[in-house]
């Protein structure tokens, strides 16, 4: 059975989190057996999260990074080579496909949290989607690891 981690952070990075994220992900892999990472792929935090997991794959080739989309879009077909190169798999969250597109990201985020064991968070303000996701993860008693606490 896989041990899963997902990450949530602001669309824009206000600080350099690369080294801290490297350390957290390495520890999750080596000490907690995490072998699957979920990302939403929507902003600078998600980009850094994906880059860090991809770098960790050079040392730990058994891990995978999976992009979870809130709904199907034609870009998945148009940019298929990019997605195949960047991620080990791309999934469309069925639960979020059933709601209005404006609510789909929040629904997808909750699904990711429900399906994971660990959550990495990067929040610098007390509002927005990343903040809401971290608060939900805490309510669901997930193991939340914050990077670059303000």
Short mmCIF file of N, CA and C in Angstrom, two decimals:
data_model
loop_
_atom_site.label_atom_id
_atom_site.label_comp_id
_atom_site.label_asym_id
_atom_site.label_seq_id
_atom_site.Cartn_x
_atom_site.Cartn_y
_atom_site.Cartn_z
N UNK A 1 0.84 -1.18 0.00
CA UNK A 1 0.00 0.00 0.00
C UNK A 1 0.88 1.24 0.00
N UNK A 2 0.52 2.21 -0.79
CA UNK A 2 1.31 3.43 -0.91
C UNK A 2 1.10 4.36 0.27
N UNK A 3 2.14 5.12 0.57
CA UNK A 3 2.06 6.20 1.54
C UNK A 3 2.10 7.48 0.71
N UNK A 4 1.08 8.33 0.89
CA UNK A 4 0.85 9.46 -0.02
C UNK A 4 1.04 10.79 0.71
N UNK A 5 1.64 11.73 -0.01
CA UNK A 5 1.81 13.10 0.47
C UNK A 5 1.31 14.05 -0.61
N UNK A 6 0.64 15.12 -0.19
CA UNK A 6 0.27 16.17 -1.13
C UNK A 6 0.77 17.50 -0.59
N UNK A 7 0.81 18.49 -1.44
CA UNK A 7 1.29 19.80 -1.03
C UNK A 7 0.35 20.90 -1.47
N UNK A 8 0.24 21.91 -0.62
CA UNK A 8 -0.59 23.08 -0.93
C UNK A 8 0.16 24.33 -0.55
N UNK A 9 0.19 25.29 -1.46
CA UNK A 9 0.85 26.55 -1.18
C UNK A 9 0.30 27.63 -2.08
N UNK A 10 0.69 28.85 -1.78
CA UNK A 10 0.22 30.00 -2.55
C UNK A 10 0.66 29.91 -4.00
N UNK A 11 -0.11 30.57 -4.82
CA UNK A 11 0.20 30.64 -6.25
C UNK A 11 1.58 31.27 -6.47
N UNK A 12 1.92 32.26 -5.63
CA UNK A 12 3.22 32.92 -5.74
C UNK A 12 4.05 32.62 -4.50
N UNK A 13 5.35 32.36 -4.71
CA UNK A 13 6.26 32.14 -3.59
C UNK A 13 6.83 33.49 -3.14
N UNK A 14 6.75 33.73 -1.85
CA UNK A 14 7.27 34.97 -1.30
C UNK A 14 8.66 34.79 -0.71
N UNK A 15 9.09 33.55 -0.56
CA UNK A 15 10.40 33.23 0.00
C UNK A 15 10.96 32.03 -0.76
N UNK A 16 12.27 31.80 -0.61
CA UNK A 16 12.90 30.65 -1.24
C UNK A 16 12.73 29.44 -0.31
N UNK A 17 11.99 28.46 -0.77
CA UNK A 17 11.70 27.28 0.06
C UNK A 17 12.40 26.02 -0.45
N UNK A 18 13.24 26.15 -1.46
CA UNK A 18 13.82 24.98 -2.12
C UNK A 18 14.56 24.05 -1.16
N UNK A 19 15.47 24.58 -0.37
CA UNK A 19 16.25 23.71 0.52
C UNK A 19 15.39 23.08 1.60
N UNK A 20 14.48 23.86 2.17
CA UNK A 20 13.59 23.32 3.20
C UNK A 20 12.69 22.24 2.63
N UNK A 21 12.17 22.47 1.44
CA UNK A 21 11.32 21.47 0.78
C UNK A 21 12.12 20.21 0.46
N UNK A 22 13.37 20.37 0.01
CA UNK A 22 14.25 19.21 -0.22
C UNK A 22 14.36 18.36 1.04
N UNK A 23 14.62 19.00 2.17
CA UNK A 23 14.80 18.28 3.43
C UNK A 23 13.51 17.58 3.87
N UNK A 24 12.39 18.27 3.77
CA UNK A 24 11.11 17.68 4.19
C UNK A 24 10.76 16.47 3.33
N UNK A 25 10.90 16.60 2.02
CA UNK A 25 10.55 15.49 1.12
C UNK A 25 11.49 14.32 1.31
N UNK A 26 12.78 14.58 1.47
CA UNK A 26 13.74 13.49 1.72
C UNK A 26 13.38 12.74 3.01
N UNK A 27 13.04 13.47 4.04
CA UNK A 27 12.68 12.85 5.32
C UNK A 27 11.39 12.03 5.18
N UNK A 28 10.41 12.56 4.46
CA UNK A 28 9.17 11.81 4.26
C UNK A 28 9.41 10.50 3.53
N UNK A 29 10.31 10.52 2.56
CA UNK A 29 10.62 9.31 1.79
C UNK A 29 11.38 8.30 2.66
N UNK A 30 12.45 8.77 3.31
CA UNK A 30 13.34 7.85 4.03
C UNK A 30 12.83 7.43 5.39
N UNK A 31 12.12 8.32 6.10
CA UNK A 31 11.68 8.00 7.46
C UNK A 31 10.22 7.60 7.55
N UNK A 32 9.41 8.02 6.59
CA UNK A 32 7.98 7.74 6.66
C UNK A 32 7.46 6.88 5.52
N UNK A 33 8.33 6.51 4.58
CA UNK A 33 7.94 5.61 3.51
C UNK A 33 7.03 6.21 2.45
N UNK A 34 7.00 7.54 2.35
CA UNK A 34 6.17 8.16 1.31
C UNK A 34 6.71 7.76 -0.05
N UNK A 35 5.81 7.28 -0.90
CA UNK A 35 6.24 6.88 -2.24
C UNK A 35 5.37 7.47 -3.35
N UNK A 36 4.32 8.20 -2.98
CA UNK A 36 3.46 8.86 -3.96
C UNK A 36 3.23 10.30 -3.50
N UNK A 37 3.39 11.23 -4.45
CA UNK A 37 3.17 12.64 -4.18
C UNK A 37 2.10 13.15 -5.14
N UNK A 38 1.09 13.84 -4.59
CA UNK A 38 0.03 14.46 -5.39
C UNK A 38 0.28 15.96 -5.47
N UNK A 39 0.06 16.52 -6.64
CA UNK A 39 0.13 17.96 -6.81
C UNK A 39 -1.04 18.44 -7.66
N UNK A 40 -1.42 19.68 -7.41
CA UNK A 40 -2.48 20.30 -8.22
C UNK A 40 -1.93 21.00 -9.45
N UNK A 41 -0.63 21.29 -9.47
CA UNK A 41 0.02 21.86 -10.64
C UNK A 41 -0.48 23.23 -11.04
N UNK A 42 -0.77 24.10 -10.07
CA UNK A 42 -1.42 25.36 -10.44
C UNK A 42 -0.65 26.65 -10.15
N UNK A 43 0.49 26.61 -9.52
CA UNK A 43 1.18 27.86 -9.21
C UNK A 43 2.64 27.62 -8.89
N UNK A 44 3.29 28.65 -8.36
CA UNK A 44 4.72 28.55 -8.07
C UNK A 44 5.03 27.52 -7.00
N UNK A 45 4.19 27.43 -5.95
CA UNK A 45 4.46 26.40 -4.95
C UNK A 45 4.37 25.02 -5.59
N UNK A 46 3.32 24.76 -6.34
CA UNK A 46 3.15 23.45 -6.98
C UNK A 46 4.32 23.15 -7.92
N UNK A 47 4.81 24.16 -8.62
CA UNK A 47 5.96 23.99 -9.51
C UNK A 47 7.20 23.59 -8.70
N UNK A 48 7.45 24.28 -7.59
CA UNK A 48 8.60 23.96 -6.74
C UNK A 48 8.45 22.57 -6.12
N UNK A 49 7.24 22.25 -5.67
CA UNK A 49 6.95 20.94 -5.08
C UNK A 49 7.25 19.84 -6.11
N UNK A 50 6.77 20.01 -7.33
CA UNK A 50 7.00 19.02 -8.39
C UNK A 50 8.48 18.91 -8.71
N UNK A 51 9.16 20.04 -8.84
CA UNK A 51 10.60 20.02 -9.13
C UNK A 51 11.37 19.28 -8.04
N UNK A 52 11.00 19.50 -6.79
CA UNK A 52 11.69 18.86 -5.67
C UNK A 52 11.46 17.36 -5.68
N UNK A 53 10.24 16.92 -5.95
CA UNK A 53 9.96 15.48 -6.02
C UNK A 53 10.70 14.87 -7.21
N UNK A 54 10.71 15.56 -8.34
CA UNK A 54 11.43 15.04 -9.51
C UNK A 54 12.93 14.90 -9.20
N UNK A 55 13.48 15.84 -8.47
CA UNK A 55 14.89 15.76 -8.07
C UNK A 55 15.10 14.56 -7.14
N UNK A 56 14.18 14.36 -6.21
CA UNK A 56 14.28 13.22 -5.28
C UNK A 56 14.18 11.89 -6.02
N UNK A 57 13.48 11.88 -7.15
CA UNK A 57 13.35 10.65 -7.94
C UNK A 57 14.70 10.18 -8.49
N UNK A 58 15.65 11.08 -8.64
CA UNK A 58 16.98 10.69 -9.11
C UNK A 58 17.66 9.76 -8.12
N UNK A 59 17.35 9.94 -6.84
CA UNK A 59 17.92 9.12 -5.78
C UNK A 59 16.98 7.98 -5.38
N UNK A 60 15.69 8.25 -5.45
CA UNK A 60 14.66 7.28 -5.02
C UNK A 60 13.73 7.02 -6.21
N UNK A 61 14.15 6.15 -7.11
CA UNK A 61 13.40 5.97 -8.36
C UNK A 61 12.06 5.26 -8.18
N UNK A 62 11.74 4.81 -6.98
CA UNK A 62 10.47 4.14 -6.74
C UNK A 62 9.32 5.12 -6.45
N UNK A 63 9.63 6.40 -6.24
CA UNK A 63 8.57 7.36 -5.91
C UNK A 63 7.92 7.88 -7.18
N UNK A 64 6.73 8.44 -7.04
CA UNK A 64 6.04 9.00 -8.20
C UNK A 64 5.38 10.32 -7.85
N UNK A 65 5.23 11.15 -8.86
CA UNK A 65 4.53 12.43 -8.74
C UNK A 65 3.33 12.38 -9.67
N UNK A 66 2.16 12.63 -9.11
CA UNK A 66 0.91 12.52 -9.87
C UNK A 66 0.20 13.86 -9.84
N UNK A 67 -0.14 14.35 -11.02
CA UNK A 67 -0.91 15.58 -11.16
C UNK A 67 -2.39 15.23 -11.03
N UNK A 68 -3.08 15.94 -10.14
CA UNK A 68 -4.52 15.73 -9.96
C UNK A 68 -5.23 16.96 -10.49
N UNK A 69 -5.92 16.82 -11.60
CA UNK A 69 -6.65 17.93 -12.21
C UNK A 69 -8.07 17.97 -11.64
N UNK A 70 -8.65 19.17 -11.47
CA UNK A 70 -10.00 19.26 -10.94
C UNK A 70 -11.08 18.88 -11.96
N UNK A 71 -10.75 18.98 -13.23
CA UNK A 71 -11.68 18.62 -14.30
C UNK A 71 -10.88 18.43 -15.58
N UNK A 72 -11.47 17.76 -16.53
CA UNK A 72 -10.78 17.54 -17.80
C UNK A 72 -10.75 18.84 -18.59
N UNK A 73 -9.63 19.10 -19.24
CA UNK A 73 -9.52 20.23 -20.15
C UNK A 73 -8.73 19.76 -21.37
N UNK A 74 -8.94 20.43 -22.48
CA UNK A 74 -8.29 20.03 -23.72
C UNK A 74 -6.78 20.16 -23.67
N UNK A 75 -6.26 20.98 -22.74
CA UNK A 75 -4.80 21.13 -22.62
C UNK A 75 -4.13 19.79 -22.31
N UNK A 76 -4.86 18.87 -21.69
CA UNK A 76 -4.28 17.55 -21.40
C UNK A 76 -3.95 16.81 -22.70
N UNK A 77 -4.75 17.03 -23.73
CA UNK A 77 -4.47 16.43 -25.03
C UNK A 77 -3.47 17.27 -25.82
N UNK A 78 -3.65 18.59 -25.79
CA UNK A 78 -2.80 19.49 -26.54
C UNK A 78 -1.35 19.41 -26.08
N UNK A 79 -1.14 19.31 -24.78
CA UNK A 79 0.22 19.29 -24.19
C UNK A 79 0.57 17.93 -23.61
N UNK A 80 0.11 16.87 -24.25
CA UNK A 80 0.29 15.52 -23.73
C UNK A 80 1.76 15.17 -23.47
N UNK A 81 2.66 15.57 -24.38
CA UNK A 81 4.08 15.25 -24.21
C UNK A 81 4.63 15.91 -22.95
N UNK A 82 4.23 17.16 -22.70
CA UNK A 82 4.68 17.87 -21.51
C UNK A 82 4.23 17.13 -20.25
N UNK A 83 2.96 16.78 -20.19
CA UNK A 83 2.44 16.09 -19.00
C UNK A 83 3.08 14.72 -18.83
N UNK A 84 3.30 14.00 -19.91
CA UNK A 84 3.95 12.70 -19.82
C UNK A 84 5.40 12.81 -19.34
N UNK A 85 6.07 13.90 -19.71
CA UNK A 85 7.45 14.12 -19.27
C UNK A 85 7.49 14.55 -17.81
N UNK A 86 6.61 15.44 -17.43
CA UNK A 86 6.66 16.10 -16.13
C UNK A 86 6.15 15.24 -14.99
N UNK A 87 5.12 14.42 -15.25
CA UNK A 87 4.45 13.66 -14.20
C UNK A 87 4.46 12.17 -14.54
N UNK A 88 4.40 11.35 -13.49
CA UNK A 88 4.31 9.91 -13.70
C UNK A 88 2.91 9.50 -14.11
N UNK A 89 1.94 10.31 -13.71
CA UNK A 89 0.55 10.05 -14.09
C UNK A 89 -0.23 11.35 -13.96
N UNK A 90 -1.31 11.43 -14.68
CA UNK A 90 -2.24 12.56 -14.58
C UNK A 90 -3.61 11.98 -14.35
N UNK A 91 -4.26 12.45 -13.29
CA UNK A 91 -5.61 11.97 -12.98
C UNK A 91 -6.57 13.15 -12.96
N UNK A 92 -7.79 12.90 -13.35
CA UNK A 92 -8.85 13.88 -13.20
C UNK A 92 -9.71 13.41 -12.04
N UNK A 93 -9.85 14.26 -11.04
CA UNK A 93 -10.61 13.92 -9.84
C UNK A 93 -12.10 13.83 -10.19
N UNK A 94 -12.64 12.64 -10.07
CA UNK A 94 -14.05 12.44 -10.43
C UNK A 94 -15.00 13.27 -9.58
N UNK A 95 -14.71 13.40 -8.28
CA UNK A 95 -15.59 14.14 -7.38
C UNK A 95 -15.68 15.61 -7.78
N UNK A 96 -14.57 16.20 -8.21
CA UNK A 96 -14.59 17.62 -8.56
C UNK A 96 -15.17 17.86 -9.95
N UNK A 97 -15.18 16.84 -10.78
CA UNK A 97 -15.79 17.00 -12.10
C UNK A 97 -17.31 17.15 -12.00
N UNK A 98 -17.88 16.72 -10.88
CA UNK A 98 -19.33 16.73 -10.72
C UNK A 98 -19.88 18.04 -10.18
N UNK A 99 -19.01 18.99 -9.83
CA UNK A 99 -19.47 20.26 -9.26
C UNK A 99 -19.18 21.40 -10.24
N UNK A 100 -19.74 22.57 -9.96
CA UNK A 100 -19.51 23.75 -10.78
C UNK A 100 -18.01 24.03 -10.84
N UNK A 101 -17.50 24.45 -12.01
CA UNK A 101 -16.05 24.69 -12.14
C UNK A 101 -15.47 25.62 -11.07
N UNK A 102 -16.23 26.59 -10.59
CA UNK A 102 -15.73 27.50 -9.56
C UNK A 102 -15.50 26.78 -8.23
N UNK A 103 -16.21 25.69 -7.99
CA UNK A 103 -16.05 24.92 -6.75
C UNK A 103 -15.13 23.71 -6.93
N UNK A 104 -14.73 23.44 -8.17
CA UNK A 104 -14.00 22.21 -8.48
C UNK A 104 -12.63 22.14 -7.82
N UNK A 105 -11.92 23.25 -7.75
CA UNK A 105 -10.57 23.21 -7.18
C UNK A 105 -10.63 22.89 -5.69
N UNK A 106 -11.55 23.52 -4.98
CA UNK A 106 -11.69 23.24 -3.55
C UNK A 106 -12.08 21.78 -3.32
N UNK A 107 -12.98 21.26 -4.14
CA UNK A 107 -13.40 19.86 -4.03
C UNK A 107 -12.23 18.92 -4.32
N UNK A 108 -11.44 19.24 -5.35
CA UNK A 108 -10.26 18.43 -5.69
C UNK A 108 -9.26 18.47 -4.54
N UNK A 109 -9.03 19.65 -3.97
CA UNK A 109 -8.08 19.78 -2.86
C UNK A 109 -8.50 18.91 -1.68
N UNK A 110 -9.79 18.92 -1.37
CA UNK A 110 -10.28 18.11 -0.25
C UNK A 110 -10.11 16.62 -0.55
N UNK A 111 -10.36 16.22 -1.79
CA UNK A 111 -10.16 14.82 -2.17
C UNK A 111 -8.69 14.43 -1.98
N UNK A 112 -7.77 15.30 -2.44
CA UNK A 112 -6.34 15.01 -2.30
C UNK A 112 -5.98 14.81 -0.83
N UNK A 113 -6.48 15.69 0.03
CA UNK A 113 -6.20 15.60 1.47
C UNK A 113 -6.79 14.31 2.03
N UNK A 114 -8.03 14.00 1.67
CA UNK A 114 -8.68 12.79 2.17
C UNK A 114 -7.89 11.54 1.78
N UNK A 115 -7.24 11.56 0.63
CA UNK A 115 -6.53 10.39 0.11
C UNK A 115 -5.07 10.31 0.54
N UNK A 116 -4.59 11.30 1.29
CA UNK A 116 -3.16 11.30 1.61
C UNK A 116 -2.91 11.04 3.10
N UNK A 117 -1.66 10.78 3.40
CA UNK A 117 -1.21 10.55 4.77
C UNK A 117 -0.52 11.79 5.35
N UNK A 118 0.17 12.54 4.49
CA UNK A 118 0.92 13.72 4.90
C UNK A 118 0.56 14.89 3.99
N UNK A 119 0.61 16.09 4.55
CA UNK A 119 0.36 17.31 3.78
C UNK A 119 1.50 18.28 4.06
N UNK A 120 2.11 18.76 2.98
CA UNK A 120 3.10 19.83 3.11
C UNK A 120 2.40 21.13 2.77
N UNK A 121 2.58 22.13 3.62
CA UNK A 121 1.92 23.41 3.40
C UNK A 121 2.87 24.57 3.38
N UNK A 122 2.56 25.54 2.54
CA UNK A 122 3.28 26.81 2.48
C UNK A 122 2.24 27.92 2.44
N UNK A 123 2.00 28.55 3.57
CA UNK A 123 1.04 29.66 3.60
C UNK A 123 1.67 30.84 4.34
N UNK A 124 1.48 32.00 3.76
CA UNK A 124 2.03 33.23 4.32
C UNK A 124 0.94 34.23 4.68
N UNK A 125 -0.31 33.87 4.45
CA UNK A 125 -1.44 34.74 4.81
C UNK A 125 -2.62 33.86 5.19
N UNK A 126 -3.56 34.43 5.89
CA UNK A 126 -4.65 33.63 6.44
C UNK A 126 -5.93 33.70 5.60
N UNK A 127 -5.76 33.56 4.30
CA UNK A 127 -6.90 33.46 3.39
C UNK A 127 -6.44 32.81 2.09
N UNK A 128 -7.38 32.38 1.30
CA UNK A 128 -7.08 31.77 0.01
C UNK A 128 -7.20 30.26 0.02
N UNK A 129 -7.05 29.69 -1.16
CA UNK A 129 -7.23 28.25 -1.33
C UNK A 129 -6.23 27.40 -0.58
N UNK A 130 -4.96 27.81 -0.57
CA UNK A 130 -3.94 27.05 0.16
C UNK A 130 -4.24 27.08 1.66
N UNK A 131 -4.59 28.24 2.16
CA UNK A 131 -4.93 28.38 3.58
C UNK A 131 -6.11 27.47 3.92
N UNK A 132 -7.15 27.52 3.10
CA UNK A 132 -8.34 26.69 3.34
C UNK A 132 -7.99 25.20 3.32
N UNK A 133 -7.12 24.80 2.39
CA UNK A 133 -6.72 23.39 2.29
C UNK A 133 -5.98 22.94 3.54
N UNK A 134 -5.07 23.78 4.04
CA UNK A 134 -4.31 23.42 5.24
C UNK A 134 -5.23 23.34 6.45
N UNK A 135 -6.17 24.26 6.55
CA UNK A 135 -7.12 24.22 7.67
C UNK A 135 -7.96 22.94 7.61
N UNK A 136 -8.38 22.55 6.40
CA UNK A 136 -9.15 21.32 6.22
C UNK A 136 -8.30 20.11 6.63
N UNK A 137 -7.04 20.09 6.20
CA UNK A 137 -6.13 18.98 6.54
C UNK A 137 -5.99 18.85 8.06
N UNK A 138 -5.88 19.96 8.74
CA UNK A 138 -5.76 19.93 10.20
C UNK A 138 -7.04 19.39 10.83
N UNK A 139 -8.19 19.82 10.32
CA UNK A 139 -9.47 19.31 10.85
C UNK A 139 -9.61 17.81 10.62
N UNK A 140 -9.04 17.32 9.53
CA UNK A 140 -9.11 15.89 9.21
C UNK A 140 -8.01 15.10 9.91
N UNK A 141 -7.24 15.78 10.77
CA UNK A 141 -6.18 15.15 11.58
C UNK A 141 -5.06 14.55 10.73
N UNK A 142 -4.79 15.18 9.58
CA UNK A 142 -3.66 14.75 8.75
C UNK A 142 -2.37 15.29 9.35
N UNK A 143 -1.27 14.64 9.07
CA UNK A 143 0.03 15.12 9.52
C UNK A 143 0.46 16.24 8.58
N UNK A 144 0.41 17.47 9.09
CA UNK A 144 0.72 18.66 8.30
C UNK A 144 2.11 19.16 8.65
N UNK A 145 2.93 19.35 7.62
CA UNK A 145 4.28 19.86 7.79
C UNK A 145 4.34 21.20 7.06
N UNK A 146 4.57 22.26 7.80
CA UNK A 146 4.64 23.60 7.22
C UNK A 146 6.08 23.94 6.86
N UNK A 147 6.26 24.57 5.70
CA UNK A 147 7.57 25.08 5.30
C UNK A 147 7.50 26.60 5.30
N UNK A 148 8.62 27.22 5.65
CA UNK A 148 8.76 28.68 5.66
C UNK A 148 7.62 29.37 6.39
N UNK A 149 7.50 29.01 7.66
CA UNK A 149 6.45 29.62 8.47
C UNK A 149 6.69 31.11 8.59
N UNK A 150 5.61 31.88 8.50
CA UNK A 150 5.77 33.33 8.64
C UNK A 150 5.85 33.71 10.10
#
